[in-house]
PDB file of C-alpha atoms in Angstrom:
ATOM      1  CA  UNK A  25     128.937  35.697  19.204  1.00  0.00           C
ATOM      2  CA  UNK A  26     130.662  34.956  22.645  1.00  0.00           C
ATOM      3  CA  UNK A  27     129.805  35.851  26.208  1.00  0.00           C
ATOM      4  CA  UNK A  28     131.962  39.043  26.296  1.00  0.00           C
ATOM      5  CA  UNK A  29     129.022  40.457  23.285  1.00  0.00           C
ATOM      6  CA  UNK A  30     126.235  39.823  25.700  1.00  0.00           C
ATOM      7  CA  UNK A  31     124.737  42.977  27.075  1.00  0.00           C
ATOM      8  CA  UNK A  32     124.460  43.313  30.466  1.00  0.00           C
ATOM      9  CA  UNK A  33     120.196  43.668  31.635  1.00  0.00           C
ATOM     10  CA  UNK A  34     119.278  47.008  31.593  1.00  0.00           C
ATOM     11  CA  UNK A  35     118.409  48.442  35.141  1.00  0.00           C
ATOM     12  CA  UNK A  36     115.324  49.272  36.017  1.00  0.00           C
ATOM     13  CA  UNK A  37     113.519  51.428  38.598  1.00  0.00           C
ATOM     14  CA  UNK A  38     110.882  50.556  40.480  1.00  0.00           C
ATOM     15  CA  UNK A  39     107.760  53.073  40.920  1.00  0.00           C
ATOM     16  CA  UNK A  40     105.524  53.043  43.969  1.00  0.00           C
ATOM     17  CA  UNK A  41     102.100  54.936  43.329  1.00  0.00           C
ATOM     18  CA  UNK A  42      99.724  56.089  46.067  1.00  0.00           C
ATOM     19  CA  UNK A  43      96.736  57.330  44.551  1.00  0.00           C
ATOM     20  CA  UNK A  44      95.184  60.163  46.441  1.00  0.00           C
ATOM     21  CA  UNK A  45      91.460  60.789  46.028  1.00  0.00           C
ATOM     22  CA  UNK A  46      91.040  64.627  46.349  1.00  0.00           C
ATOM     23  CA  UNK A  47      87.718  66.086  47.753  1.00  0.00           C
ATOM     24  CA  UNK A  48      87.693  69.709  47.630  1.00  0.00           C
ATOM     25  CA  UNK A  49      84.901  71.630  48.993  1.00  0.00           C
ATOM     26  CA  UNK A  50      86.788  75.153  48.736  1.00  0.00           C
ATOM     27  CA  UNK A  51      88.137  77.217  46.123  1.00  0.00           C
ATOM     28  CA  UNK A  52      91.639  76.026  46.128  1.00  0.00           C
ATOM     29  CA  UNK A  53      93.222  76.611  42.414  1.00  0.00           C
ATOM     30  CA  UNK A  54      94.946  73.820  40.238  1.00  0.00           C
ATOM     31  CA  UNK A  55      98.438  75.350  40.978  1.00  0.00           C
ATOM     32  CA  UNK A  56      97.743  74.961  44.764  1.00  0.00           C
ATOM     33  CA  UNK A  57      96.951  71.497  44.037  1.00  0.00           C
ATOM     34  CA  UNK A  58      99.483  70.600  42.166  1.00  0.00           C
ATOM     35  CA  UNK A  59     102.158  71.835  44.887  1.00  0.00           C
ATOM     36  CA  UNK A  60     100.340  70.228  47.649  1.00  0.00           C
ATOM     37  CA  UNK A  61     101.219  66.829  45.749  1.00  0.00           C
ATOM     38  CA  UNK A  62     105.021  67.937  45.276  1.00  0.00           C
ATOM     39  CA  UNK A  63     104.884  68.738  48.928  1.00  0.00           C
ATOM     40  CA  UNK A  64     103.658  65.513  49.811  1.00  0.00           C
ATOM     41  CA  UNK A  65     105.968  63.221  47.891  1.00  0.00           C
ATOM     42  CA  UNK A  66     108.980  65.217  49.253  1.00  0.00           C
ATOM     43  CA  UNK A  67     107.461  64.344  53.019  1.00  0.00           C
ATOM     44  CA  UNK A  68     107.085  60.562  52.045  1.00  0.00           C
ATOM     45  CA  UNK A  69     110.835  61.149  51.490  1.00  0.00           C
ATOM     46  CA  UNK A  70     111.680  58.604  48.203  1.00  0.00           C
ATOM     47  CA  UNK A  71     112.079  59.533  44.763  1.00  0.00           C
ATOM     48  CA  UNK A  72     110.676  56.423  44.104  1.00  0.00           C
ATOM     49  CA  UNK A  73     106.979  57.463  45.268  1.00  0.00           C
ATOM     50  CA  UNK A  74     104.740  59.132  42.549  1.00  0.00           C
ATOM     51  CA  UNK A  75     101.662  60.802  44.083  1.00  0.00           C
ATOM     52  CA  UNK A  76      98.701  60.607  41.576  1.00  0.00           C
ATOM     53  CA  UNK A  77      96.114  62.864  42.191  1.00  0.00           C
ATOM     54  CA  UNK A  78      92.721  61.941  41.001  1.00  0.00           C
ATOM     55  CA  UNK A  79      90.223  65.018  41.625  1.00  0.00           C
ATOM     56  CA  UNK A  80      86.611  63.943  42.747  1.00  0.00           C
ATOM     57  CA  UNK A  81      84.574  66.999  43.263  1.00  0.00           C
ATOM     58  CA  UNK A  82      81.800  66.572  45.997  1.00  0.00           C
ATOM     59  CA  UNK A  83      78.902  66.895  43.745  1.00  0.00           C
ATOM     60  CA  UNK A  84      80.865  64.070  41.578  1.00  0.00           C
ATOM     61  CA  UNK A  85      79.909  65.593  38.677  1.00  0.00           C
ATOM     62  CA  UNK A  86      82.916  64.979  37.013  1.00  0.00           C
ATOM     63  CA  UNK A  87      86.361  63.605  37.951  1.00  0.00           C
ATOM     64  CA  UNK A  88      90.057  64.731  36.725  1.00  0.00           C
ATOM     65  CA  UNK A  89      93.150  62.806  37.276  1.00  0.00           C
ATOM     66  CA  UNK A  90      96.240  65.416  37.943  1.00  0.00           C
ATOM     67  CA  UNK A  91      99.337  63.450  36.657  1.00  0.00           C
ATOM     68  CA  UNK A  92     103.308  64.464  36.755  1.00  0.00           C
ATOM     69  CA  UNK A  93     102.831  67.117  33.720  1.00  0.00           C
ATOM     70  CA  UNK A  94     101.455  70.109  35.024  1.00  0.00           C
ATOM     71  CA  UNK A  95      97.900  70.524  33.488  1.00  0.00           C
ATOM     72  CA  UNK A  96      97.551  67.531  32.260  1.00  0.00           C
ATOM     73  CA  UNK A  97      93.913  65.744  33.165  1.00  0.00           C
ATOM     74  CA  UNK A  98      91.954  62.398  32.062  1.00  0.00           C
ATOM     75  CA  UNK A  99      88.208  62.616  33.011  1.00  0.00           C
ATOM     76  CA  UNK A 100      87.193  59.344  34.528  1.00  0.00           C
ATOM     77  CA  UNK A 101      84.030  59.161  36.817  1.00  0.00           C
ATOM     78  CA  UNK A 102      84.555  55.250  37.639  1.00  0.00           C
ATOM     79  CA  UNK A 103      87.761  56.114  39.456  1.00  0.00           C
ATOM     80  CA  UNK A 104      85.985  57.901  42.106  1.00  0.00           C
ATOM     81  CA  UNK A 105      83.033  55.335  42.441  1.00  0.00           C
ATOM     82  CA  UNK A 106      84.718  52.338  43.106  1.00  0.00           C
ATOM     83  CA  UNK A 107      86.305  50.952  46.485  1.00  0.00           C
ATOM     84  CA  UNK A 108      89.963  52.129  47.393  1.00  0.00           C
ATOM     85  CA  UNK A 109      92.430  49.865  46.276  1.00  0.00           C
ATOM     86  CA  UNK A 110      95.118  49.094  48.791  1.00  0.00           C
ATOM     87  CA  UNK A 111      97.992  52.013  47.109  1.00  0.00           C
ATOM     88  CA  UNK A 112      94.898  54.620  47.785  1.00  0.00           C
ATOM     89  CA  UNK A 113      93.805  57.149  50.463  1.00  0.00           C
ATOM     90  CA  UNK A 114      91.105  59.817  50.282  1.00  0.00           C
ATOM     91  CA  UNK A 115      91.764  63.663  50.854  1.00  0.00           C
ATOM     92  CA  UNK A 116      88.814  65.947  51.965  1.00  0.00           C
ATOM     93  CA  UNK A 117      89.727  69.844  51.878  1.00  0.00           C
ATOM     94  CA  UNK A 118      87.043  71.865  53.413  1.00  0.00           C
ATOM     95  CA  UNK A 119      86.754  74.240  56.154  1.00  0.00           C
ATOM     96  CA  UNK A 120      87.045  73.956  59.935  1.00  0.00           C
ATOM     97  CA  UNK A 121      83.956  73.578  61.668  1.00  0.00           C
ATOM     98  CA  UNK A 122      83.611  76.131  64.907  1.00  0.00           C
ATOM     99  CA  UNK A 123      83.495  73.389  67.368  1.00  0.00           C
ATOM    100  CA  UNK A 124      86.848  72.105  66.070  1.00  0.00           C
ATOM    101  CA  UNK A 125      90.163  72.404  68.023  1.00  0.00           C
ATOM    102  CA  UNK A 126      91.542  75.900  67.030  1.00  0.00           C
ATOM    103  CA  UNK A 127      95.107  74.424  66.989  1.00  0.00           C
ATOM    104  CA  UNK A 128      94.335  71.665  64.184  1.00  0.00           C
ATOM    105  CA  UNK A 129      95.147  71.900  60.588  1.00  0.00           C
ATOM    106  CA  UNK A 130      93.182  68.470  59.930  1.00  0.00           C
ATOM    107  CA  UNK A 131      93.182  64.450  61.259  1.00  0.00           C
ATOM    108  CA  UNK A 132      93.191  61.345  59.625  1.00  0.00           C
ATOM    109  CA  UNK A 133      91.605  57.991  60.086  1.00  0.00           C
ATOM    110  CA  UNK A 134      94.311  55.160  60.069  1.00  0.00           C
ATOM    111  CA  UNK A 135      93.901  51.734  59.094  1.00  0.00           C
ATOM    112  CA  UNK A 136      95.435  49.661  61.917  1.00  0.00           C
ATOM    113  CA  UNK A 137      95.455  46.439  60.026  1.00  0.00           C
ATOM    114  CA  UNK A 138      97.192  48.374  57.185  1.00  0.00           C
ATOM    115  CA  UNK A 139      98.936  50.587  59.654  1.00  0.00           C
ATOM    116  CA  UNK A 140      98.484  53.669  57.124  1.00  0.00           C
ATOM    117  CA  UNK A 141      95.964  56.601  57.013  1.00  0.00           C
ATOM    118  CA  UNK A 142      93.209  56.212  54.810  1.00  0.00           C
ATOM    119  CA  UNK A 143      91.382  59.450  54.710  1.00  0.00           C
ATOM    120  CA  UNK A 144      93.423  62.459  55.469  1.00  0.00           C
ATOM    121  CA  UNK A 145      90.918  65.652  56.659  1.00  0.00           C
ATOM    122  CA  UNK A 146      92.681  69.204  55.584  1.00  0.00           C
ATOM    123  CA  UNK A 147      91.144  72.400  56.801  1.00  0.00           C
ATOM    124  CA  UNK A 148      91.695  75.013  53.849  1.00  0.00           C
ATOM    125  CA  UNK A 149      91.065  78.036  55.841  1.00  0.00           C
ATOM    126  CA  UNK A 150      93.502  77.152  58.586  1.00  0.00           C
ATOM    127  CA  UNK A 151      96.512  75.907  55.983  1.00  0.00           C
ATOM    128  CA  UNK A 152      95.893  78.866  54.432  1.00  0.00           C
ATOM    129  CA  UNK A 153      95.763  81.220  57.363  1.00  0.00           C
ATOM    130  CA  UNK A 154      99.212  79.421  58.761  1.00  0.00           C
ATOM    131  CA  UNK A 155     100.906  79.810  55.214  1.00  0.00           C
ATOM    132  CA  UNK A 156     100.470  83.119  55.435  1.00  0.00           C
ATOM    133  CA  UNK A 157     101.783  83.608  58.838  1.00  0.00           C
ATOM    134  CA  UNK A 158     104.766  81.204  58.106  1.00  0.00           C
ATOM    135  CA  UNK A 159     105.641  82.779  54.750  1.00  0.00           C
ATOM    136  CA  UNK A 160     105.180  79.574  52.917  1.00  0.00           C
ATOM    137  CA  UNK A 161     103.070  78.685  49.937  1.00  0.00           C
ATOM    138  CA  UNK A 162      99.499  76.887  50.743  1.00  0.00           C
ATOM    139  CA  UNK A 163      99.840  73.951  48.565  1.00  0.00           C
ATOM    140  CA  UNK A 164     103.316  73.232  50.333  1.00  0.00           C
ATOM    141  CA  UNK A 165     102.033  73.328  53.825  1.00  0.00           C
ATOM    142  CA  UNK A 166      98.793  71.400  52.543  1.00  0.00           C
ATOM    143  CA  UNK A 167     101.004  69.053  51.045  1.00  0.00           C
ATOM    144  CA  UNK A 168     103.154  68.400  54.004  1.00  0.00           C
ATOM    145  CA  UNK A 169     100.149  68.050  56.534  1.00  0.00           C
ATOM    146  CA  UNK A 170      98.715  65.650  54.339  1.00  0.00           C
ATOM    147  CA  UNK A 171     102.069  63.445  54.087  1.00  0.00           C
ATOM    148  CA  UNK A 172     102.386  63.671  57.597  1.00  0.00           C
ATOM    149  CA  UNK A 173      98.888  62.615  58.267  1.00  0.00           C
ATOM    150  CA  UNK A 174      98.613  59.908  56.165  1.00  0.00           C
ATOM    151  CA  UNK A 175     102.546  58.914  55.889  1.00  0.00           C
TER     152      UNK A 175
END
């Protein structure tokens, strides 16, 4: 068999993962969280970045990972208990405290050594209210806000 019969190497795609540990102390639906993940991927601006959600309830009674397939979950308590890896961040969903500036939808802490966000706190009540005023889905605005806070 000569060189003319050698198949070229198959193209490959390099996908980057961003793992988001979500601690939700509110009443958001799974559909809202899935839309938030999709919107966050859009903000990050690359089809090669895949956001993986690991839902870690505040009580840590159980852990659920929401993957690409809607409704697909895998329980794994250890995912919420170990230290953050370099490709992970924490998204805390809560309600705004009365003393929080009225125009804030959330805030983030940035790791200055890595020059990336490591913790994003978003205020579900304010995002829900702003989304209603803007005529958009709560999950879409939440994902955009989180992407901006951590990107």
